[in-house]
XYZ file of C-alpha atoms in Angstrom:
551
model
C -0.002 -0.001 -0.006
C 2.830 2.431 0.852
C 6.157 0.834 -0.170
C 5.328 -0.859 -3.474
C 7.692 0.192 -6.337
C 9.953 2.103 -3.929
C 12.952 0.425 -5.560
C 11.990 1.563 -9.065
C 12.957 5.227 -8.797
C 9.346 6.286 -8.202
C 10.204 9.007 -5.628
C 13.207 11.179 -4.783
C 15.664 10.136 -2.087
C 17.250 12.738 0.232
C 19.990 12.541 2.889
C 18.860 11.596 6.380
C 19.503 13.696 9.502
C 23.263 12.945 9.717
C 23.859 12.544 5.993
C 24.946 8.934 6.530
C 22.386 7.473 4.146
C 19.461 8.415 1.978
C 15.749 8.060 2.667
C 12.644 8.631 0.514
C 11.265 12.167 0.656
C 7.783 10.590 0.581
C 6.321 7.145 -0.069
C 4.757 6.008 -3.385
C 1.356 5.274 -1.816
C -1.226 3.648 -4.043
C -4.131 5.347 -2.255
C -4.400 8.737 -0.468
C -3.134 7.676 2.964
C -3.616 11.204 4.304
C -7.383 10.785 3.943
C -7.424 7.077 4.797
C -5.664 7.264 8.171
C -6.250 10.935 8.902
C -3.577 13.213 10.305
C -3.092 15.539 13.242
C -0.121 17.800 13.880
C 1.041 21.295 14.679
C 3.977 23.356 13.459
C 5.089 26.978 13.631
C 2.095 29.074 12.601
C 0.067 26.194 11.181
C -1.679 22.963 12.094
C -3.535 20.103 10.430
C -6.389 17.897 11.586
C -7.745 15.488 8.973
C -10.325 12.808 9.936
C -9.905 9.144 8.872
C -12.066 7.637 6.131
C -13.301 4.248 4.967
C -10.967 2.491 2.519
C -13.713 1.204 0.213
C -15.504 4.549 0.046
C -12.231 6.386 -0.548
C -11.330 4.175 -3.524
C -14.845 4.583 -4.923
C -14.569 8.392 -4.738
C -11.151 8.213 -6.388
C -12.594 6.135 -9.236
C -15.364 8.699 -9.771
C -12.789 11.478 -10.160
C -10.685 9.341 -12.532
C -13.621 8.722 -14.843
C -15.023 12.237 -14.513
C -12.457 14.956 -13.676
C -15.313 17.483 -13.583
C -17.246 15.570 -10.896
C -18.904 17.815 -8.316
C -18.503 17.547 -4.577
C -22.056 16.234 -4.328
C -21.220 13.412 -6.731
C -18.177 12.497 -4.638
C -20.301 12.508 -1.476
C -22.586 9.872 -2.984
C -19.683 7.418 -2.714
C -17.884 8.836 0.356
C -20.553 10.501 2.550
C -18.243 11.452 5.374
C -15.414 10.458 7.760
C -15.330 6.944 9.202
C -13.813 6.832 12.680
C -12.199 3.614 13.970
C -14.157 3.909 17.222
C -17.493 4.089 15.364
C -20.090 6.403 16.862
C -22.842 8.393 15.174
C -22.064 11.479 13.066
C -24.795 14.080 13.581
C -25.863 15.776 10.365
C -23.812 16.643 7.297
C -23.476 20.441 7.468
C -20.038 20.265 9.077
C -18.947 17.565 6.626
C -20.017 19.632 3.617
C -18.177 22.686 4.919
C -14.996 20.683 5.591
C -15.063 18.980 2.185
C -15.784 22.260 0.430
C -13.356 24.615 2.164
C -11.033 22.374 4.167
C -12.434 23.558 7.508
C -15.516 22.298 9.295
C -16.856 20.872 12.556
C -18.149 17.297 12.700
C -20.292 16.370 15.736
C -19.981 12.732 16.864
C -22.054 10.900 19.478
C -21.421 7.558 21.127
C -23.644 4.662 20.093
C -26.054 3.604 22.850
C -28.901 1.187 23.539
C -31.524 1.027 26.292
C -32.008 -2.345 28.016
C -34.725 -3.398 30.490
C -33.110 -4.737 33.677
C -36.295 -5.732 35.501
C -39.632 -5.933 33.700
C -41.574 -5.919 36.981
C -40.053 -2.778 38.415
C -39.505 -1.318 34.921
C -35.902 -0.441 35.748
C -33.779 0.257 32.676
C -30.125 0.859 31.822
C -28.296 2.830 29.138
C -25.610 0.736 27.401
C -22.754 2.651 25.749
C -21.338 0.468 22.951
C -19.186 2.983 21.061
C -17.665 6.333 21.997
C -16.558 9.324 19.882
C -13.121 9.343 18.223
C -10.221 10.239 20.569
C -12.458 10.006 23.680
C -10.867 8.255 26.661
C -13.224 5.610 28.016
C -11.903 5.693 31.597
C -12.119 9.481 31.704
C -15.695 9.331 30.376
C -16.799 6.868 33.099
C -15.059 8.953 35.743
C -16.775 12.138 34.513
C -20.235 10.546 34.621
C -19.614 9.262 38.156
C -18.469 12.739 39.226
C -21.598 14.380 37.817
C -23.813 11.883 39.637
C -21.925 12.367 42.917
C -22.223 16.175 42.659
C -25.943 15.837 41.824
C -25.449 17.597 38.492
C -26.840 14.499 36.774
C -29.904 12.874 38.322
C -31.717 9.628 37.627
C -28.613 7.341 37.661
C -28.256 4.654 40.350
C -25.064 2.895 39.222
C -22.378 2.919 36.502
C -19.898 0.177 35.639
C -17.563 -0.838 32.815
C -18.248 -4.342 31.442
C -16.012 -4.013 28.375
C -13.985 -7.052 27.286
C -12.222 -8.364 24.196
C -15.562 -8.789 22.435
C -16.302 -5.071 22.557
C -17.151 -2.021 24.630
C -19.990 -2.111 27.143
C -20.493 0.662 29.700
C -23.648 0.056 31.785
C -25.468 3.032 33.309
C -28.322 1.821 35.546
C -31.228 4.260 35.902
C -33.448 4.876 38.880
C -37.036 3.720 38.735
C -39.150 6.118 36.689
C -36.154 7.893 35.124
C -36.560 8.805 31.441
C -33.657 7.290 29.433
C -33.956 9.930 26.665
C -33.610 12.783 29.162
C -30.579 11.114 30.813
C -28.994 10.571 27.382
C -29.484 14.203 26.396
C -27.809 15.301 29.626
C -24.929 12.899 28.961
C -24.497 14.402 25.479
C -24.585 17.914 26.947
C -22.341 17.403 29.977
C -19.824 14.698 28.950
C -17.613 13.619 26.064
C -20.276 11.126 24.958
C -20.896 13.833 22.378
C -17.805 15.594 21.049
C -16.774 17.444 17.927
C -13.913 16.898 15.474
C -12.661 20.174 14.006
C -11.394 19.527 10.489
C -8.430 21.602 9.282
C -7.300 19.777 6.151
C -3.841 21.220 5.534
C -1.440 19.184 3.380
C 1.893 19.731 1.666
C 1.404 20.522 -2.025
C 4.450 21.371 -4.175
C 6.537 21.653 -0.977
C 4.134 24.274 0.446
C 1.424 23.825 3.134
C -2.043 24.387 1.707
C -5.614 24.201 3.012
C -7.570 21.969 0.628
C -11.083 20.594 0.229
C -11.894 16.968 -0.609
C -11.778 17.235 -4.402
C -8.523 19.210 -4.332
C -6.933 16.605 -2.058
C -8.026 13.741 -4.325
C -6.820 15.560 -7.439
C -3.454 16.294 -5.790
C -3.086 12.570 -5.067
C -3.944 11.643 -8.669
C -1.329 14.077 -9.981
C 1.228 12.583 -7.588
C 0.295 9.040 -8.528
C 0.562 9.820 -12.239
C 4.088 11.075 -11.645
C 4.910 7.869 -9.716
C 3.605 5.632 -12.505
C 5.454 7.611 -15.166
C 8.713 7.368 -13.213
C 8.161 3.645 -12.738
C 7.598 3.210 -16.461
C 10.735 5.188 -17.279
C 12.715 3.057 -14.827
C 11.579 -0.095 -16.510
C 12.428 1.468 -19.829
C 15.931 2.294 -18.669
C 16.469 -1.320 -17.699
C 15.349 -2.423 -21.124
C 17.813 -0.090 -22.767
C 20.600 -2.421 -21.766
C 19.491 -4.615 -24.577
C 19.593 -2.793 -27.869
C 17.343 -5.149 -29.704
C 14.554 -4.706 -27.199
C 15.093 -0.964 -27.010
C 14.583 -0.595 -30.696
C 11.240 -2.333 -30.420
C 10.189 -0.128 -27.509
C 11.119 3.026 -29.420
C 8.884 1.901 -32.257
C 6.052 1.418 -29.798
C 6.536 4.815 -28.111
C 6.638 6.563 -31.488
C 3.312 5.011 -32.345
C 1.745 5.017 -28.888
C -1.876 5.678 -29.863
C -1.921 2.969 -32.495
C -0.124 0.500 -30.238
C -2.707 1.107 -27.508
C -5.473 0.658 -30.077
C -4.008 -2.685 -31.175
C -3.707 -3.944 -27.599
C -7.222 -2.827 -26.661
C -8.805 -4.554 -29.630
C -6.827 -7.785 -29.202
C -8.708 -10.718 -27.707
C -5.631 -11.882 -25.776
C -2.021 -10.960 -25.053
C -0.900 -13.546 -27.631
C -3.014 -11.967 -30.349
C -1.793 -8.475 -29.334
C 1.819 -9.599 -29.626
C 1.161 -11.145 -33.067
C -0.555 -7.972 -34.301
C 2.329 -5.769 -33.133
C 4.909 -7.986 -34.869
C 2.908 -7.916 -38.069
C 2.280 -4.140 -37.998
C 5.824 -2.950 -37.137
C 8.009 -5.903 -38.086
C 9.022 -6.536 -34.471
C 10.442 -9.727 -33.067
C 8.603 -11.684 -30.400
C 10.873 -10.394 -27.636
C 10.462 -6.813 -28.825
C 6.665 -7.135 -28.817
C 6.597 -8.751 -25.373
C 8.925 -6.080 -23.983
C 6.690 -3.371 -25.432
C 3.628 -4.899 -23.812
C 5.415 -5.261 -20.474
C 5.771 -1.474 -20.127
C 2.250 -1.472 -18.617
C 0.689 -0.805 -22.044
C -1.409 -3.892 -21.604
C -2.999 -2.063 -18.648
C -4.447 0.329 -21.244
C -3.552 3.718 -19.675
C -1.939 5.347 -16.646
C -5.226 6.409 -14.959
C -6.798 3.006 -15.510
C -3.704 1.472 -13.955
C -4.022 3.745 -10.914
C -7.664 2.749 -10.544
C -6.938 -0.957 -10.840
C -4.178 -0.852 -8.237
C -6.435 1.027 -5.814
C -9.297 -1.426 -6.392
C -6.923 -4.322 -5.659
C -6.217 -2.810 -2.253
C -9.932 -2.248 -1.682
C -10.739 -5.896 -2.396
C -8.019 -7.039 0.026
C -8.446 -4.686 2.959
C -11.821 -2.922 2.729
C -14.095 -3.145 5.805
C -17.685 -1.996 6.410
C -18.243 1.572 7.641
C -18.140 1.922 11.435
C -19.360 5.489 12.002
C -23.089 5.802 11.362
C -24.457 8.940 9.695
C -27.602 10.471 11.206
C -29.694 12.829 9.093
C -30.051 15.810 11.421
C -29.184 19.469 11.230
C -26.719 19.310 14.130
C -25.962 17.582 17.386
C -26.904 20.629 19.460
C -28.759 19.725 22.663
C -31.279 22.501 23.373
C -32.936 23.336 26.678
C -36.133 21.537 25.665
C -34.180 18.295 25.093
C -33.447 17.946 28.811
C -36.977 18.875 29.989
C -39.234 15.781 30.424
C -42.420 16.130 28.367
C -44.599 15.445 31.396
C -48.236 16.324 31.898
C -48.593 19.586 33.860
C -51.293 21.859 35.225
C -51.464 25.601 34.461
C -53.605 27.908 36.606
C -54.281 31.431 35.329
C -55.897 34.324 37.235
C -57.954 37.272 35.963
C -55.167 39.730 36.867
C -52.617 37.919 34.773
C -50.860 35.532 37.186
C -49.968 32.033 36.049
C -48.362 29.065 37.798
C -47.330 25.562 36.785
C -48.034 22.537 39.016
C -47.567 18.768 38.861
C -50.700 16.618 38.317
C -50.320 14.870 41.690
C -50.828 18.262 43.392
C -54.530 17.376 43.403
C -56.145 14.059 44.382
C -58.724 12.032 42.477
C -62.208 12.742 43.798
C -65.744 11.490 43.150
C -68.609 13.590 41.884
C -70.345 15.622 44.533
C -67.349 15.938 46.884
C -65.333 18.992 47.952
C -61.926 19.445 46.279
C -58.748 21.326 47.133
C -58.210 25.033 46.724
C -55.766 26.161 44.032
C -54.135 28.488 46.566
C -54.193 32.073 47.748
C -54.859 34.802 45.246
C -54.066 38.500 45.371
C -56.679 41.045 46.485
C -59.705 41.201 44.139
C -58.157 38.512 41.925
C -60.016 35.362 40.856
C -59.123 32.254 38.883
C -59.561 32.633 35.125
C -58.634 29.258 33.694
C -57.189 25.879 34.571
C -55.351 24.035 31.777
C -53.865 20.546 31.442
C -51.090 20.149 28.905
C -47.554 18.776 28.455
C -44.301 20.580 29.195
C -43.289 20.798 25.513
C -46.684 22.095 24.346
C -47.020 25.624 22.984
C -49.423 27.709 25.098
C -51.181 30.426 23.091
C -52.134 33.693 24.817
C -54.894 35.644 22.985
C -55.405 39.395 23.213
C -56.181 40.832 19.810
C -53.037 39.026 18.582
C -51.740 35.672 19.787
C -48.539 35.026 21.736
C -46.870 31.610 21.984
C -44.564 30.118 24.643
C -43.619 26.623 25.722
C -45.567 25.403 28.764
C -42.411 24.596 30.763
C -41.398 28.266 30.537
C -44.006 29.002 33.216
C -42.200 28.677 36.591
C -43.302 25.676 38.650
C -44.996 26.601 41.943
C -46.626 24.913 44.896
C -50.406 24.715 45.096
C -50.592 27.591 47.572
C -48.285 29.993 45.690
C -49.784 33.012 43.922
C -47.933 32.410 40.656
C -45.946 34.527 38.226
C -47.417 37.735 36.709
C -47.869 37.872 32.950
C -48.776 40.788 30.726
C -52.457 41.817 30.835
C -54.618 38.877 29.653
C -57.913 38.949 27.437
C -60.865 40.865 28.853
C -64.482 40.086 27.976
C -63.620 40.435 24.299
C -62.523 36.770 24.231
C -63.043 34.427 27.187
C -61.904 30.988 26.036
C -60.131 29.577 22.965
C -60.157 25.852 22.310
C -59.344 23.695 19.264
C -61.856 20.980 18.313
C -63.451 19.041 15.451
C -67.089 18.549 14.472
C -67.263 15.200 16.319
C -65.846 16.479 19.622
C -67.937 17.620 22.588
C -67.641 21.003 24.269
C -67.769 20.520 28.091
C -68.958 23.560 30.131
C -68.973 24.144 33.859
C -70.671 26.872 35.903
C -69.385 28.446 39.100
C -72.100 26.752 41.148
C -70.878 23.322 40.123
C -73.129 22.526 37.155
C -71.679 20.838 34.062
C -72.942 20.125 30.562
C -71.519 18.832 27.261
C -72.694 19.909 23.804
C -71.691 19.077 20.257
C -69.626 21.649 18.364
C -72.379 22.171 15.797
C -74.737 23.600 18.497
C -72.807 26.874 18.683
C -75.031 29.925 18.475
C -77.591 28.557 20.952
C -77.814 28.850 24.731
C -75.074 26.660 26.157
C -76.491 26.277 29.693
C -79.370 27.851 31.576
C -77.948 29.332 34.787
C -79.763 29.724 38.085
C -79.739 33.000 39.944
C -76.333 34.693 39.858
C -74.520 31.572 38.635
C -71.992 32.260 35.848
C -70.047 30.202 33.309
C -66.686 29.151 34.795
C -64.841 27.210 32.099
C -65.001 25.152 28.943
C -62.892 22.318 27.551
C -62.983 19.851 24.692
C -63.763 16.125 25.062
C -62.317 14.342 22.006
C -64.790 12.153 20.151
C -62.840 8.924 20.758
C -62.577 9.609 24.504
C -66.262 10.511 24.832
C -67.376 7.345 23.050
C -65.155 5.208 25.325
C -66.580 6.871 28.442
C -70.109 6.451 27.136
C -69.593 2.709 26.478
C -68.163 2.239 29.986
C -71.036 4.114 31.546
C -73.553 1.944 29.737
C -71.702 -1.286 30.585
C -71.455 -0.483 34.307
C -74.816 1.353 34.448
C -73.305 4.280 36.294
C -76.299 6.540 35.929
C -74.979 9.301 38.124
C -71.994 9.858 35.801
C -74.064 10.358 32.679
C -73.989 13.886 31.292
C -76.931 15.229 29.358
C -75.980 15.971 25.753
C -79.317 16.615 24.062
C -80.365 19.972 22.636
C -83.035 20.899 25.300
C -80.602 24.176 26.705
C -80.461 21.679 30.133
C -79.288 22.897 33.560
C -76.687 20.086 33.947
C -75.999 17.779 36.918
C -74.243 18.502 40.214
C -70.561 17.776 39.741
C -69.167 18.714 43.181
C -70.357 20.130 46.496
C -69.100 23.635 47.228
C -68.466 25.305 50.551
C -70.080 28.650 51.384
C -69.312 31.254 48.667
C -67.245 28.692 46.745
C -67.318 28.931 42.939
C -66.087 26.608 40.170
C -63.676 28.660 38.088
C -62.137 26.166 35.586
C -62.379 22.560 34.378
C -59.785 20.546 32.442
C -59.039 16.988 31.279
C -56.104 15.118 32.845
C -54.654 11.720 31.927
C -55.435 8.733 34.145
C -52.571 7.068 36.067
C -51.885 3.500 37.110
C -52.551 4.314 40.779
C -56.157 5.355 40.211
C -58.951 3.084 41.562
C -60.736 0.543 39.406
C -63.822 2.662 38.953
C -61.765 5.148 36.938
C -60.497 2.925 34.128
C -61.098 5.388 31.316
C -58.051 6.692 29.410
C -58.760 10.242 30.674
C -60.824 11.727 33.543
C -62.612 15.015 33.921
C -60.699 16.758 36.720
C -62.264 19.755 38.425
C -60.934 22.008 41.137
C -62.536 24.928 42.838
C -61.017 28.367 43.276
C -60.957 30.222 46.585
C -63.867 32.640 46.897
């Protein structure tokens, strides 16, 4: 691969450090070793950092450039899509690769390859298994860093970490605590440790005895120019040996003087024997002269085809499958949202523009007609406006003439009794509630005196609920069609008459949903997902969860 033909005057020899002997100024490599093995080094005022590549892909890209010198970078990338690191890993996106191959400089983000295994199906305990790590990452240092983060409580959810690597491969086991989300732990590992690292490409090579920053195509073309010079010098060396025999030299001279026609004869010959016979007949050569002429690599058809064939021979002997996987993503950047669990949350909003975020278990499951918990103290003359159930990653839309959007987790989490965080002035009576629904969904409404009713979307424009005395509408929410039908089937099967909600078009007063203390008012109603700990009588996928506001 590197030393072939070194004894045939293919490269220049220069004196060594003490002038006692000569050494090659460079090696007559048959493939671009600078790209194959990569290179890293620094000198005065310059440095180089070239990533390694896959042998088979490199030869394929070289062949493309041989057959089409005008090939674009995109065409080369079809055969060599990016670096291939010996430690494997996952390369995130191709923006950095494109920049490096185009200009010579770029940043490639690499992640370790991981799996998630279930340790105990009963307790649902899982473990993250690290099978490959980024290039030039020290495994022992990585394990030590993870352990340090866990000990300092900068990384939560991990109960144990151990290295089970052996001669069969790498295996770092990170056991997770019960209920921990493996994806959140992984994102934190990418953000805080070398499990995700970057390789900064700075592809500087020596061209014509001068350092030069080069892109992929320029590097490949520089190698082809070098290899052509090597093959030509090898051919001349063989020619010089043949010149010792005059008879053979005369035949070679005839061939070189008629190169195009000689190549045409050899290409069209069905075998070497027929080519030799045709040359003897055409130019009056002897058998030895014809054989000698064919031995000067003419039977290989041309210099570039010879270069390609020699590279393909190495590919067939030593090529291995790609180790580094390529992931189609814009970048490996871990954003804030990536480390926030997408859990179900509760949002409570007041009329004066205060909002707070709470966990679902802040309130307990209760039966219809019972007294619930207060949502906490409110400021003077302030009342609850709305009570929403959503997930942390959801976008919450705030309407007031125009709409504002913010992720739900951006609302600071508070205890049940906290007043919450002030927002800008919310919607007045111009717009009370905004909900998204379809024609098949039901619109659930609740009054402040504890009455509830559900109507189809197509009944808009009519009286939603007849209110008694000074009772007022408190909240609305949407019951998806699929959920409503499931609840209806369960109600019929179990004959739970007191849970049935009137849905006909007679503008009904509703049924009593919960008992209220003196001056208590229902302010908001929302749907919340059921959990495994709920009693058997609440088997539906979702439950209607109501809470009262302080008077």
